[in-house]
Amino acid sequence: MSTAKVTAQRKIGSRRAEIQDAAATLFARQGYSGTGMEQIAAAVGLVPASLYNHWPSKQAILAEIIVTYEVETLEAFNRAIRDKLTAGDALYAAATTRLSYLLRHGRQAAITDREKLLLDAESLTRVHGLQNAHFTGLRALVEQGQRQGEFDQDTDSLFATVALLEMGTRLATSFLHQAEYPSWGEVSGAGTVLQMSDGEVLANMDEASAQYATMALRMVSHHPA
Amino acid sequence: MSTAKVTAQRKIGSRRAEIQDAAATLFARQGYSGTGMEQIAAAVGLVPASLYNHWPSKQAILAEIIVTYEVETLEAFNRAIRDKLTAGDALYAAATTRLSYLLRHGRQAAITDREKLLLDAESLTRVHGLQNAHFTGLRALVEQGQRQGEFDQDTDSLFATVALLEMGTRLATSFLHQAEYPSWGEVSGAGTVLQMSDGEVLANMDEASAQYATMALRMVSHHPA
DNA sequence: CCTACCGATCGGTAGG
DNA sequence: CCTACCGATCGGTAGG
């Protein structure tokens, strides 16, 4: 497959987005510091200097990837829990929505996870604010379920919230590194059929999300009233 | 062997370890590519060229950090499950042992997670073999528990195994980035009192390990026969 | 969007 | 363990 053909298939006039997408793939695979502007340029068929017509710096590409990812993550969470009648329903919706989003943005999740400390102070403050809002919202949900008797009272809500969030991040980013678990991507008994190619999930995200949400409810010992 | 020579060898030996320890701190914080030999040298009060009296290359430091971490992780797992009478007991022991080890080696866990793909082919093959042995052993434990009726039959063992492993890794490496969750490190209700300083856990690992193991058992719906 | 090029920094070596 | 230094590569700029 020629680079020219792939480039031609993309929308003309979205060079900026094309560069960001190529950067995301490379950052996820090699890390930010391990990726040069020359590699990004080569991936989109340009010479390094031309990238600066679309982006002011390498840092700016990183910052937009991370901030966009965190903004969308928080929006997805708030949308998911809206109008849910019980804590169990809200947690289930938050979990399925989160894993579904994560599986479709595995590169961005991995980059945020690894490189966010390299951001400038302003962007980092914003990212921490977004992450804190997400964390606080999820923790409030856990504690609400505990007060209402739906979730186990003895669970430490701080610990459970961290575990829920981190388990999701890791499950999703794991798909970027299939080699780690050779059987990963196989057809598996309960329907976690997941095939990755160039950072994209091709099949059966819904089943994986349901499995994740079920485990999330088990972790807080959900027992519907 | 003269006393002077032994002393000299000890000095060299401790320098080697001192350099590796400083590198681990920097790699965990800034990434492998983001850390220069000059920074490592400065951290131990040397000039960059002097590092090459103790290590042949920057890559060699990375490789030893990762391989040692994986070897010890597998050993700890095999020791933990030895002689346990039920799958539930074995899973509980594996979980507490794992989190305890991870909390004491958060930097190495984070580095392995992020940088292992940068290893030379030989080291990477070895690391993948060690990880696969750990993964296979844990999955076998889950399936044994399912066959014996201790764990829920409907859980996908592949998915559950990945989730268990990744949740542990993330919980531990999260402590390296306290800023992420401002309340992290506080005194928390159920005893997850964890204070970090320079990558070291100072208090109450046992309670955190127990919380983690309890969640692990819940994830597979453990119900003692 | 290109050619040409900059100063800074990289991992690593020579020699004592 | 140091001083001195290497070629390669880095992110970014000037000018057209």
Tab-separated table of C-alpha atoms (C1' of nucleotides) in Angstrom:
chain	number	residue	atom	x	y	z
A	1	MET	CA	0.000	0.000	0.000
A	2	SER	CA	1.530	3.301	-1.067
A	3	THR	CA	1.689	6.325	1.170
A	4	ALA	CA	0.401	8.418	-1.687
A	5	LYS	CA	-2.793	6.376	-1.918
A	6	VAL	CA	-3.528	6.586	1.799
A	7	THR	CA	-2.889	10.311	1.754
A	8	ALA	CA	-5.114	10.784	-1.239
A	9	GLN	CA	-7.960	8.942	0.482
A	10	ARG	CA	-7.925	11.470	3.300
A	11	LYS	CA	-9.828	14.703	3.134
A	12	ILE	CA	-7.831	17.463	1.540
A	13	GLY	CA	-7.644	20.460	3.818
A	14	SER	CA	-7.342	18.436	7.028
A	15	ARG	CA	-3.560	18.446	7.055
A	16	ARG	CA	-3.605	19.689	10.621
A	17	ALA	CA	-5.724	16.780	11.801
A	18	GLU	CA	-3.764	14.351	9.674
A	19	ILE	CA	-0.534	15.449	11.328
A	20	GLN	CA	-2.072	15.095	14.778
A	21	ASP	CA	-3.322	11.608	13.970
A	22	ALA	CA	0.088	10.486	12.728
A	23	ALA	CA	1.697	11.998	15.815
A	24	ALA	CA	-0.747	10.141	18.079
A	25	THR	CA	0.171	6.815	16.512
A	26	LEU	CA	3.892	7.492	16.873
A	27	PHE	CA	3.668	8.960	20.395
A	28	ALA	CA	1.671	5.932	21.552
A	29	ARG	CA	4.174	3.511	20.087
A	30	GLN	CA	7.497	5.222	20.818
A	31	GLY	CA	6.723	7.875	23.382
A	32	TYR	CA	6.824	11.641	22.923
A	33	SER	CA	10.560	12.060	23.454
A	34	GLY	CA	11.246	9.025	21.300
A	35	THR	CA	9.416	10.479	18.315
A	36	GLY	CA	11.020	13.081	16.067
A	37	MET	CA	9.329	15.707	13.940
A	38	GLU	CA	11.037	14.025	11.004
A	39	GLN	CA	9.102	10.796	11.644
A	40	ILE	CA	5.820	12.650	11.945
A	41	ALA	CA	6.553	14.516	8.735
A	42	ALA	CA	7.501	11.317	6.906
A	43	ALA	CA	4.249	9.684	8.023
A	44	VAL	CA	2.228	12.356	6.238
A	45	GLY	CA	4.565	12.737	3.279
A	46	LEU	CA	6.077	16.075	4.231
A	47	VAL	CA	9.447	17.510	5.118
A	48	PRO	CA	9.864	18.456	8.824
A	49	ALA	CA	9.840	22.207	8.273
A	50	SER	CA	6.404	22.021	6.684
A	51	LEU	CA	4.815	20.817	9.910
A	52	TYR	CA	5.298	24.305	11.329
A	53	ASN	CA	2.771	25.694	8.886
A	54	HIS	CA	0.121	23.733	10.815
A	55	TRP	CA	1.450	23.507	14.351
A	56	PRO	CA	3.617	25.961	16.285
A	57	SER	CA	5.575	23.225	18.050
A	58	LYS	CA	5.765	19.541	18.882
A	59	GLN	CA	4.511	20.356	22.388
A	60	ALA	CA	1.367	21.945	20.952
A	61	ILE	CA	0.436	18.691	19.202
A	62	LEU	CA	0.860	16.775	22.445
A	63	ALA	CA	-1.143	19.307	24.455
A	64	GLU	CA	-4.112	19.187	22.096
A	65	ILE	CA	-4.173	15.384	22.040
A	66	ILE	CA	-4.252	15.206	25.829
A	67	VAL	CA	-6.637	18.085	26.542
A	68	THR	CA	-9.141	16.889	23.933
A	69	TYR	CA	-9.012	13.384	25.351
A	70	GLU	CA	-9.698	14.587	28.906
A	71	VAL	CA	-12.484	16.957	27.867
A	72	GLU	CA	-14.274	14.196	25.955
A	73	THR	CA	-13.747	11.695	28.772
A	74	LEU	CA	-15.427	13.996	31.286
A	75	GLU	CA	-18.269	14.836	28.883
A	76	ALA	CA	-18.900	11.147	28.245
A	77	PHE	CA	-19.042	10.464	31.985
A	78	ASN	CA	-21.493	13.278	32.699
A	79	ARG	CA	-23.689	12.218	29.802
A	80	ALA	CA	-23.648	8.590	30.907
A	81	ILE	CA	-24.821	9.143	34.473
A	82	ARG	CA	-27.476	11.728	33.606
A	83	ASP	CA	-31.026	10.731	34.513
A	84	LYS	CA	-30.067	7.328	35.917
A	85	LEU	CA	-32.396	6.339	38.755
A	86	THR	CA	-30.074	4.214	40.910
A	87	ALA	CA	-26.369	4.253	41.701
A	88	GLY	CA	-26.083	0.786	40.171
A	89	ASP	CA	-27.579	1.941	36.892
A	90	ALA	CA	-25.371	5.021	36.843
A	91	LEU	CA	-22.208	3.033	37.577
A	92	TYR	CA	-23.056	0.491	34.895
A	93	ALA	CA	-23.656	3.252	32.348
A	94	ALA	CA	-20.495	5.105	33.347
A	95	ALA	CA	-18.449	1.921	33.001
A	96	THR	CA	-19.762	0.830	29.609
A	97	THR	CA	-19.496	4.359	28.218
A	98	ARG	CA	-15.971	4.725	29.547
A	99	LEU	CA	-14.617	1.478	28.160
A	100	SER	CA	-16.300	2.062	24.841
A	101	TYR	CA	-14.697	5.496	24.580
A	102	LEU	CA	-11.337	4.189	25.752
A	103	LEU	CA	-11.288	1.387	23.213
A	104	ARG	CA	-11.876	3.894	20.434
A	105	HIS	CA	-9.165	6.218	21.772
A	106	GLY	CA	-6.525	3.838	23.036
A	107	ARG	CA	-3.653	5.855	21.604
A	108	GLN	CA	-4.825	9.049	23.260
A	109	ALA	CA	-5.396	7.242	26.555
A	110	ALA	CA	-1.889	5.788	26.491
A	111	ILE	CA	-0.329	9.133	25.585
A	112	THR	CA	-2.216	10.999	28.303
A	113	ASP	CA	-1.193	8.381	30.792
A	114	ARG	CA	2.493	8.489	29.952
A	115	GLU	CA	3.267	11.990	28.806
A	116	LYS	CA	0.991	14.401	30.593
A	117	LEU	CA	3.730	15.517	32.979
A	118	LEU	CA	5.607	16.927	29.981
A	119	LEU	CA	2.887	19.511	29.384
A	120	ASP	CA	3.362	23.215	30.068
A	121	ALA	CA	2.064	24.379	33.446
A	122	GLU	CA	-1.149	25.855	32.071
A	123	SER	CA	-2.223	22.768	30.133
A	124	LEU	CA	-1.256	20.510	33.010
A	125	THR	CA	-3.391	22.488	35.439
A	126	ARG	CA	-6.335	22.205	33.080
A	127	VAL	CA	-5.842	18.467	32.626
A	128	HIS	CA	-5.591	17.915	36.358
A	129	GLY	CA	-8.811	19.861	36.824
A	130	LEU	CA	-10.628	17.703	34.283
A	131	GLN	CA	-9.276	14.488	35.784
A	132	ASN	CA	-10.212	15.618	39.251
A	133	ALA	CA	-13.778	16.384	38.171
A	134	HIS	CA	-14.080	12.903	36.675
A	135	PHE	CA	-12.575	11.278	39.748
A	136	THR	CA	-14.749	13.239	42.154
A	137	GLY	CA	-17.907	12.454	40.189
A	138	LEU	CA	-17.192	8.742	40.140
A	139	ARG	CA	-16.306	8.650	43.818
A	140	ALA	CA	-19.522	10.480	44.685
A	141	LEU	CA	-21.397	7.814	42.765
A	142	VAL	CA	-19.744	5.018	44.736
A	143	GLU	CA	-20.538	6.728	48.037
A	144	GLN	CA	-24.109	7.414	47.001
A	145	GLY	CA	-24.576	3.703	46.312
A	146	GLN	CA	-23.088	2.895	49.695
A	147	ARG	CA	-25.421	5.286	51.533
A	148	GLN	CA	-28.430	3.880	49.701
A	149	GLY	CA	-27.441	0.329	50.593
A	150	GLU	CA	-26.823	-0.762	47.009
A	151	PHE	CA	-23.046	-1.138	47.402
A	152	ASP	CA	-20.987	-2.738	50.149
A	153	GLN	CA	-20.428	-0.292	53.033
A	154	ASP	CA	-16.981	-1.551	53.966
A	155	THR	CA	-15.333	-0.733	50.658
A	156	ASP	CA	-12.940	2.190	50.728
A	157	SER	CA	-14.452	4.575	48.177
A	158	LEU	CA	-11.111	6.207	47.393
A	159	PHE	CA	-9.432	2.906	46.703
A	160	ALA	CA	-12.379	1.538	44.719
A	161	THR	CA	-12.609	4.673	42.576
A	162	VAL	CA	-8.941	4.588	41.689
A	163	ALA	CA	-9.180	0.885	40.913
A	164	LEU	CA	-12.220	1.345	38.679
A	165	LEU	CA	-10.638	4.169	36.694
A	166	GLU	CA	-7.253	2.567	36.341
A	167	MET	CA	-8.587	-0.854	35.407
A	168	GLY	CA	-10.440	0.740	32.518
A	169	THR	CA	-7.449	2.712	31.290
A	170	ARG	CA	-5.255	-0.335	31.387
A	171	LEU	CA	-7.667	-2.696	29.715
A	172	ALA	CA	-7.999	-0.281	26.829
A	173	THR	CA	-4.337	0.612	26.410
A	174	SER	CA	-3.407	-3.054	26.634
A	175	PHE	CA	-4.976	-3.554	23.257
A	176	LEU	CA	-2.281	-1.352	21.810
A	177	HIS	CA	0.340	-3.869	22.840
A	178	GLN	CA	-1.029	-7.175	21.713
A	179	ALA	CA	2.334	-8.851	21.843
A	180	GLU	CA	2.168	-8.671	25.606
A	181	TYR	CA	-0.484	-11.330	25.796
A	182	PRO	CA	-0.307	-13.660	22.817
A	183	SER	CA	-3.872	-14.869	23.254
A	184	TRP	CA	-5.171	-11.327	23.327
A	185	GLY	CA	-7.374	-10.699	20.325
A	186	GLU	CA	-8.462	-14.290	20.061
A	187	VAL	CA	-12.057	-15.289	20.029
A	188	SER	CA	-12.785	-15.728	23.698
A	189	GLY	CA	-15.550	-17.599	25.434
A	190	ALA	CA	-17.718	-14.851	26.811
A	191	GLY	CA	-17.573	-12.699	23.726
A	192	THR	CA	-14.570	-10.460	24.195
A	193	VAL	CA	-13.733	-10.680	20.544
A	194	LEU	CA	-11.412	-7.769	20.017
A	195	GLN	CA	-9.193	-7.266	17.029
A	196	MET	CA	-6.801	-4.381	16.800
A	197	SER	CA	-5.248	-2.854	13.720
A	198	ASP	CA	-3.529	0.524	13.717
A	199	GLY	CA	-5.086	1.449	17.042
A	200	GLU	CA	-8.622	0.731	16.007
A	201	VAL	CA	-11.049	-1.720	17.517
A	202	LEU	CA	-12.797	-3.715	14.880
A	203	ALA	CA	-15.277	-5.921	16.624
A	204	ASN	CA	-17.465	-6.444	19.611
A	205	MET	CA	-16.730	-3.519	21.842
A	206	ASP	CA	-20.174	-3.853	23.370
A	207	GLU	CA	-19.452	-7.254	24.870
A	208	ALA	CA	-16.141	-6.082	26.291
A	209	SER	CA	-17.777	-3.002	27.792
A	210	ALA	CA	-20.452	-5.170	29.411
A	211	GLN	CA	-17.807	-7.477	30.898
A	212	TYR	CA	-15.963	-4.478	32.298
A	213	ALA	CA	-19.117	-2.946	33.772
A	214	THR	CA	-20.056	-6.250	35.369
A	215	MET	CA	-16.676	-6.426	37.050
A	216	ALA	CA	-17.015	-2.818	38.175
A	217	LEU	CA	-20.312	-3.615	39.911
A	218	ARG	CA	-18.799	-6.692	41.507
A	219	MET	CA	-15.904	-4.646	42.862
A	220	VAL	CA	-18.303	-2.544	44.910
A	221	SER	CA	-20.435	-5.603	45.754
A	222	HIS	CA	-23.534	-4.331	44.043
A	223	HIS	CA	-26.719	-5.937	45.319
A	224	PRO	CA	-29.875	-4.299	43.878
A	225	ALA	CA	-32.365	-3.309	46.551
B	1	MET	CA	42.469	-11.106	47.806
B	2	SER	CA	43.670	-8.010	49.610
B	3	THR	CA	41.439	-5.896	51.807
B	4	ALA	CA	42.089	-2.928	49.569
B	5	LYS	CA	40.921	-4.838	46.519
B	6	VAL	CA	37.720	-6.027	48.187
B	7	THR	CA	36.956	-2.474	49.263
B	8	ALA	CA	37.551	-1.250	45.750
B	9	GLN	CA	35.202	-3.877	44.329
B	10	ARG	CA	32.517	-2.941	46.828
B	11	LYS	CA	32.858	0.662	45.818
B	12	ILE	CA	32.492	-0.255	42.181
B	13	GLY	CA	29.626	-2.582	42.937
B	14	SER	CA	27.693	-0.026	44.933
B	15	ARG	CA	28.340	2.641	42.321
B	16	ARG	CA	26.774	0.380	39.733
B	17	ALA	CA	23.656	-0.087	41.831
B	18	GLU	CA	23.612	3.587	42.758
B	19	ILE	CA	23.620	4.543	39.080
B	20	GLN	CA	20.830	2.083	38.317
B	21	ASP	CA	18.742	3.426	41.177
B	22	ALA	CA	19.175	7.022	40.032
B	23	ALA	CA	18.318	5.977	36.473
B	24	ALA	CA	15.167	4.218	37.680
B	25	THR	CA	13.951	7.372	39.398
B	26	LEU	CA	14.614	9.493	36.319
B	27	PHE	CA	13.229	6.974	33.809
B	28	ALA	CA	10.040	6.656	35.850
B	29	ARG	CA	9.587	10.401	36.044
B	30	GLN	CA	10.690	11.531	32.570
B	31	GLY	CA	10.757	8.402	30.470
B	32	TYR	CA	13.793	6.650	28.998
B	33	SER	CA	14.141	8.863	25.931
B	34	GLY	CA	13.520	11.950	28.024
B	35	THR	CA	16.409	11.187	30.362
B	36	GLY	CA	20.001	11.917	29.424
B	37	MET	CA	23.154	10.255	30.660
B	38	GLU	CA	24.157	13.693	31.906
B	39	GLN	CA	21.169	13.776	34.290
B	40	ILE	CA	21.931	10.300	35.584
B	41	ALA	CA	25.557	11.248	36.113
B	42	ALA	CA	24.629	14.463	37.909
B	43	ALA	CA	22.306	12.517	40.229
B	44	VAL	CA	25.239	10.441	41.496
B	45	GLY	CA	27.821	13.229	41.393
B	46	LEU	CA	29.721	12.065	38.330
B	47	VAL	CA	30.521	13.306	34.872
B	48	PRO	CA	28.704	11.451	32.031
B	49	ALA	CA	31.777	9.654	30.722
B	50	SER	CA	32.339	8.003	34.097
B	51	LEU	CA	29.075	6.075	33.852
B	52	TYR	CA	30.682	3.904	31.173
B	53	ASN	CA	33.044	2.433	33.749
B	54	HIS	CA	30.010	0.742	35.315
B	55	TRP	CA	27.570	0.244	32.450
B	56	PRO	CA	28.274	-0.396	28.773
B	57	SER	CA	25.319	1.690	27.593
B	58	LYS	CA	22.122	3.441	28.587
B	59	GLN	CA	20.166	0.532	27.089
B	60	ALA	CA	21.919	-1.921	29.399
B	61	ILE	CA	20.676	-0.044	32.471
B	62	LEU	CA	17.128	-0.169	31.142
B	63	ALA	CA	17.337	-3.852	30.267
B	64	GLU	CA	18.539	-4.860	33.724
B	65	ILE	CA	15.829	-2.829	35.459
B	66	ILE	CA	13.100	-4.481	33.416
B	67	VAL	CA	14.405	-8.060	33.399
B	68	THR	CA	15.057	-8.034	37.149
B	69	TYR	CA	11.577	-6.685	37.772
B	70	GLU	CA	9.937	-9.401	35.693
B	71	VAL	CA	12.025	-12.217	37.169
B	72	GLU	CA	11.160	-11.151	40.710
B	73	THR	CA	7.487	-10.688	39.838
B	74	LEU	CA	7.231	-14.253	38.546
B	75	GLU	CA	9.149	-15.658	41.515
B	76	ALA	CA	6.868	-13.831	43.938
B	77	PHE	CA	3.796	-15.241	42.181
B	78	ASN	CA	5.055	-18.817	42.240
B	79	ARG	CA	6.019	-18.538	45.896
B	80	ALA	CA	2.661	-17.029	46.820
B	81	ILE	CA	0.481	-19.762	45.338
B	82	ARG	CA	2.632	-22.669	46.547
B	83	ASP	CA	0.884	-25.063	48.908
B	84	LYS	CA	-2.402	-23.175	48.936
B	85	LEU	CA	-5.325	-25.550	49.357
B	86	THR	CA	-8.065	-23.707	47.440
B	87	ALA	CA	-8.163	-21.433	44.412
B	88	GLY	CA	-9.568	-18.675	46.612
B	89	ASP	CA	-6.648	-18.921	49.027
B	90	ALA	CA	-4.174	-18.980	46.170
B	91	LEU	CA	-5.739	-15.959	44.440
B	92	TYR	CA	-5.808	-14.013	47.690
B	93	ALA	CA	-2.146	-14.802	48.344
B	94	ALA	CA	-1.149	-13.985	44.769
B	95	ALA	CA	-2.960	-10.650	44.958
B	96	THR	CA	-1.563	-9.507	48.305
B	97	THR	CA	1.947	-10.582	47.358
B	98	ARG	CA	1.697	-8.857	44.009
B	99	LEU	CA	0.483	-5.516	45.297
B	100	SER	CA	2.992	-5.567	48.102
B	101	TYR	CA	5.811	-6.163	45.626
B	102	LEU	CA	4.445	-3.581	43.211
B	103	LEU	CA	4.190	-0.888	45.872
B	104	ARG	CA	7.828	-1.425	46.751
B	105	HIS	CA	8.878	-1.343	43.086
B	106	GLY	CA	6.610	1.271	41.590
B	107	ARG	CA	9.341	2.863	39.537
B	108	GLN	CA	10.373	-0.426	37.989
B	109	ALA	CA	6.760	-1.326	37.283
B	110	ALA	CA	6.149	1.991	35.548
B	111	ILE	CA	9.351	1.702	33.510
B	112	THR	CA	8.614	-1.855	32.423
B	113	ASP	CA	5.145	-0.819	31.426
B	114	ARG	CA	6.219	2.158	29.360
B	115	GLU	CA	9.597	1.308	27.923
B	116	LYS	CA	9.847	-2.416	27.403
B	117	LEU	CA	9.337	-2.128	23.657
B	118	LEU	CA	12.618	-0.212	23.469
B	119	LEU	CA	14.575	-3.278	24.547
B	120	ASP	CA	16.813	-5.239	22.197
B	121	ALA	CA	15.189	-8.307	20.647
B	122	GLU	CA	16.850	-10.789	23.001
B	123	SER	CA	15.814	-9.017	26.212
B	124	LEU	CA	12.328	-8.395	24.887
B	125	THR	CA	11.838	-12.075	24.096
B	126	ARG	CA	12.925	-12.973	27.601
B	127	VAL	CA	10.611	-10.402	29.162
B	128	HIS	CA	7.677	-11.592	27.094
B	129	GLY	CA	8.371	-15.160	28.190
B	130	LEU	CA	8.367	-14.148	31.861
B	131	GLN	CA	5.193	-12.118	31.470
B	132	ASN	CA	3.502	-14.941	29.638
B	133	ALA	CA	4.390	-17.416	32.384
B	134	HIS	CA	2.882	-15.087	34.980
B	135	PHE	CA	-0.209	-14.503	32.886
B	136	THR	CA	-0.714	-18.189	32.150
B	137	GLY	CA	-0.297	-19.136	35.798
B	138	LEU	CA	-2.830	-16.600	36.978
B	139	ARG	CA	-5.329	-17.553	34.296
B	140	ALA	CA	-4.988	-21.224	35.215
B	141	LEU	CA	-5.778	-20.271	38.798
B	142	VAL	CA	-8.955	-18.466	37.753
B	143	GLU	CA	-10.091	-21.413	35.655
B	144	GLN	CA	-9.293	-23.875	38.410
B	145	GLY	CA	-11.516	-21.892	40.743
B	146	GLN	CA	-14.271	-21.905	38.153
B	147	ARG	CA	-14.071	-25.677	37.650
B	148	GLN	CA	-14.185	-26.253	41.390
B	149	GLY	CA	-17.217	-24.013	41.762
B	150	GLU	CA	-15.455	-21.403	43.889
B	151	PHE	CA	-15.568	-18.667	41.220
B	152	ASP	CA	-18.372	-17.550	38.946
B	153	GLN	CA	-18.557	-19.749	35.828
B	154	ASP	CA	-19.708	-17.008	33.472
B	155	THR	CA	-16.651	-14.804	33.878
B	156	ASP	CA	-14.343	-14.726	30.877
B	157	SER	CA	-11.039	-15.965	32.319
B	158	LEU	CA	-8.950	-14.105	29.735
B	159	PHE	CA	-10.662	-10.807	30.449
B	160	ALA	CA	-10.606	-11.309	34.207
B	161	THR	CA	-6.917	-12.217	34.207
B	162	VAL	CA	-5.947	-9.144	32.228
B	163	ALA	CA	-8.105	-6.974	34.475
B	164	LEU	CA	-6.580	-8.408	37.652
B	165	LEU	CA	-3.016	-7.930	36.463
B	166	GLU	CA	-3.527	-4.483	35.029
B	167	MET	CA	-5.489	-3.183	37.986
B	168	GLY	CA	-2.576	-4.086	40.239
B	169	THR	CA	0.022	-2.464	38.019
B	170	ARG	CA	-1.978	0.716	37.783
B	171	LEU	CA	-2.799	0.983	41.447
B	172	ALA	CA	0.876	0.744	42.266
B	173	THR	CA	2.223	3.061	39.588
B	174	SER	CA	-0.448	5.617	40.455
B	175	PHE	CA	1.375	6.275	43.685
B	176	LEU	CA	4.238	7.650	41.648
B	177	HIS	CA	2.027	10.420	40.358
B	178	GLN	CA	0.276	11.718	43.417
B	179	ALA	CA	-0.624	14.984	41.767
B	180	GLU	CA	-3.129	13.103	39.638
B	181	TYR	CA	-5.477	12.539	42.525
B	182	PRO	CA	-5.058	15.255	45.129
B	183	SER	CA	-6.647	13.159	47.870
B	184	TRP	CA	-4.311	10.269	47.152
B	185	GLY	CA	-2.001	9.717	50.107
B	186	GLU	CA	-4.517	10.991	52.618
B	187	VAL	CA	-5.588	8.981	55.570
B	188	SER	CA	-8.492	7.038	54.190
B	189	GLY	CA	-11.331	5.268	55.975
B	190	ALA	CA	-10.542	1.640	55.387
B	191	GLY	CA	-6.850	1.915	56.083
B	192	THR	CA	-5.289	2.752	52.734
B	193	VAL	CA	-2.855	5.060	54.430
B	194	LEU	CA	-0.145	5.410	51.850
B	195	GLN	CA	2.482	8.095	51.791
B	196	MET	CA	5.022	8.301	49.034
B	197	SER	CA	8.406	9.959	49.063
B	198	ASP	CA	10.950	9.444	46.298
B	199	GLY	CA	9.171	6.336	45.072
B	200	GLU	CA	8.989	4.634	48.432
B	201	VAL	CA	5.931	3.535	50.325
B	202	LEU	CA	6.164	4.529	53.928
B	203	ALA	CA	3.128	3.101	55.621
B	204	ASN	CA	0.414	0.531	55.650
B	205	MET	CA	1.014	-1.518	52.560
B	206	ASP	CA	-0.667	-4.475	54.211
B	207	GLU	CA	-4.045	-2.819	54.363
B	208	ALA	CA	-3.816	-1.695	50.748
B	209	SER	CA	-2.834	-5.202	49.654
B	210	ALA	CA	-5.795	-6.668	51.526
B	211	GLN	CA	-8.176	-4.191	49.877
B	212	TYR	CA	-6.789	-5.107	46.479
B	213	ALA	CA	-7.049	-8.837	47.122
B	214	THR	CA	-10.624	-8.446	48.326
B	215	MET	CA	-11.527	-6.671	45.104
B	216	ALA	CA	-9.771	-9.379	43.103
B	217	LEU	CA	-11.890	-12.061	44.734
B	218	ARG	CA	-15.028	-10.037	44.146
B	219	MET	CA	-14.174	-9.664	40.466
B	220	VAL	CA	-14.336	-13.422	39.993
B	221	SER	CA	-17.340	-13.662	42.346
B	222	HIS	CA	-15.594	-15.806	44.897
B	223	HIS	CA	-17.996	-17.797	47.063
B	224	PRO	CA	-16.213	-20.305	49.344
B	225	ALA	CA	-17.603	-23.820	49.080
C	1	DC	C1'	5.455	23.513	1.098
C	2	DC	C1'	10.366	23.417	-0.022
C	3	DT	C1'	15.790	24.050	0.524
C	4	DA	C1'	19.159	25.275	3.527
C	5	DC	C1'	20.719	25.723	7.859
C	6	DC	C1'	21.020	26.972	12.976
C	7	DG	C1'	22.565	26.111	18.020
C	8	DA	C1'	21.836	22.662	21.401
C	9	DT	C1'	22.026	18.275	22.973
C	10	DC	C1'	22.375	13.364	22.406
C	11	DG	C1'	25.014	8.687	23.537
C	12	DG	C1'	29.391	7.293	23.432
C	13	DT	C1'	34.867	7.169	22.835
C	14	DA	C1'	40.024	8.278	23.429
C	15	DG	C1'	43.465	8.826	26.385
C	16	DG	C1'	45.418	9.559	30.638
D	1	DC	C1'	37.133	9.038	37.380
D	2	DC	C1'	38.381	13.071	34.656
D	3	DT	C1'	39.122	16.340	30.317
D	4	DA	C1'	38.342	16.744	25.724
D	5	DC	C1'	35.881	15.708	21.950
D	6	DC	C1'	33.262	12.988	18.198
D	7	DG	C1'	29.375	12.318	14.657
D	8	DA	C1'	24.492	12.176	14.714
D	9	DT	C1'	20.282	13.964	15.606
D	10	DC	C1'	17.171	17.084	17.881
D	11	DG	C1'	13.352	20.997	17.506
D	12	DG	C1'	12.938	24.954	15.177
D	13	DT	C1'	13.912	29.205	11.827
D	14	DA	C1'	14.898	32.067	7.496
D	15	DG	C1'	13.701	32.950	3.187
D	16	DG	C1'	11.534	32.137	-0.943
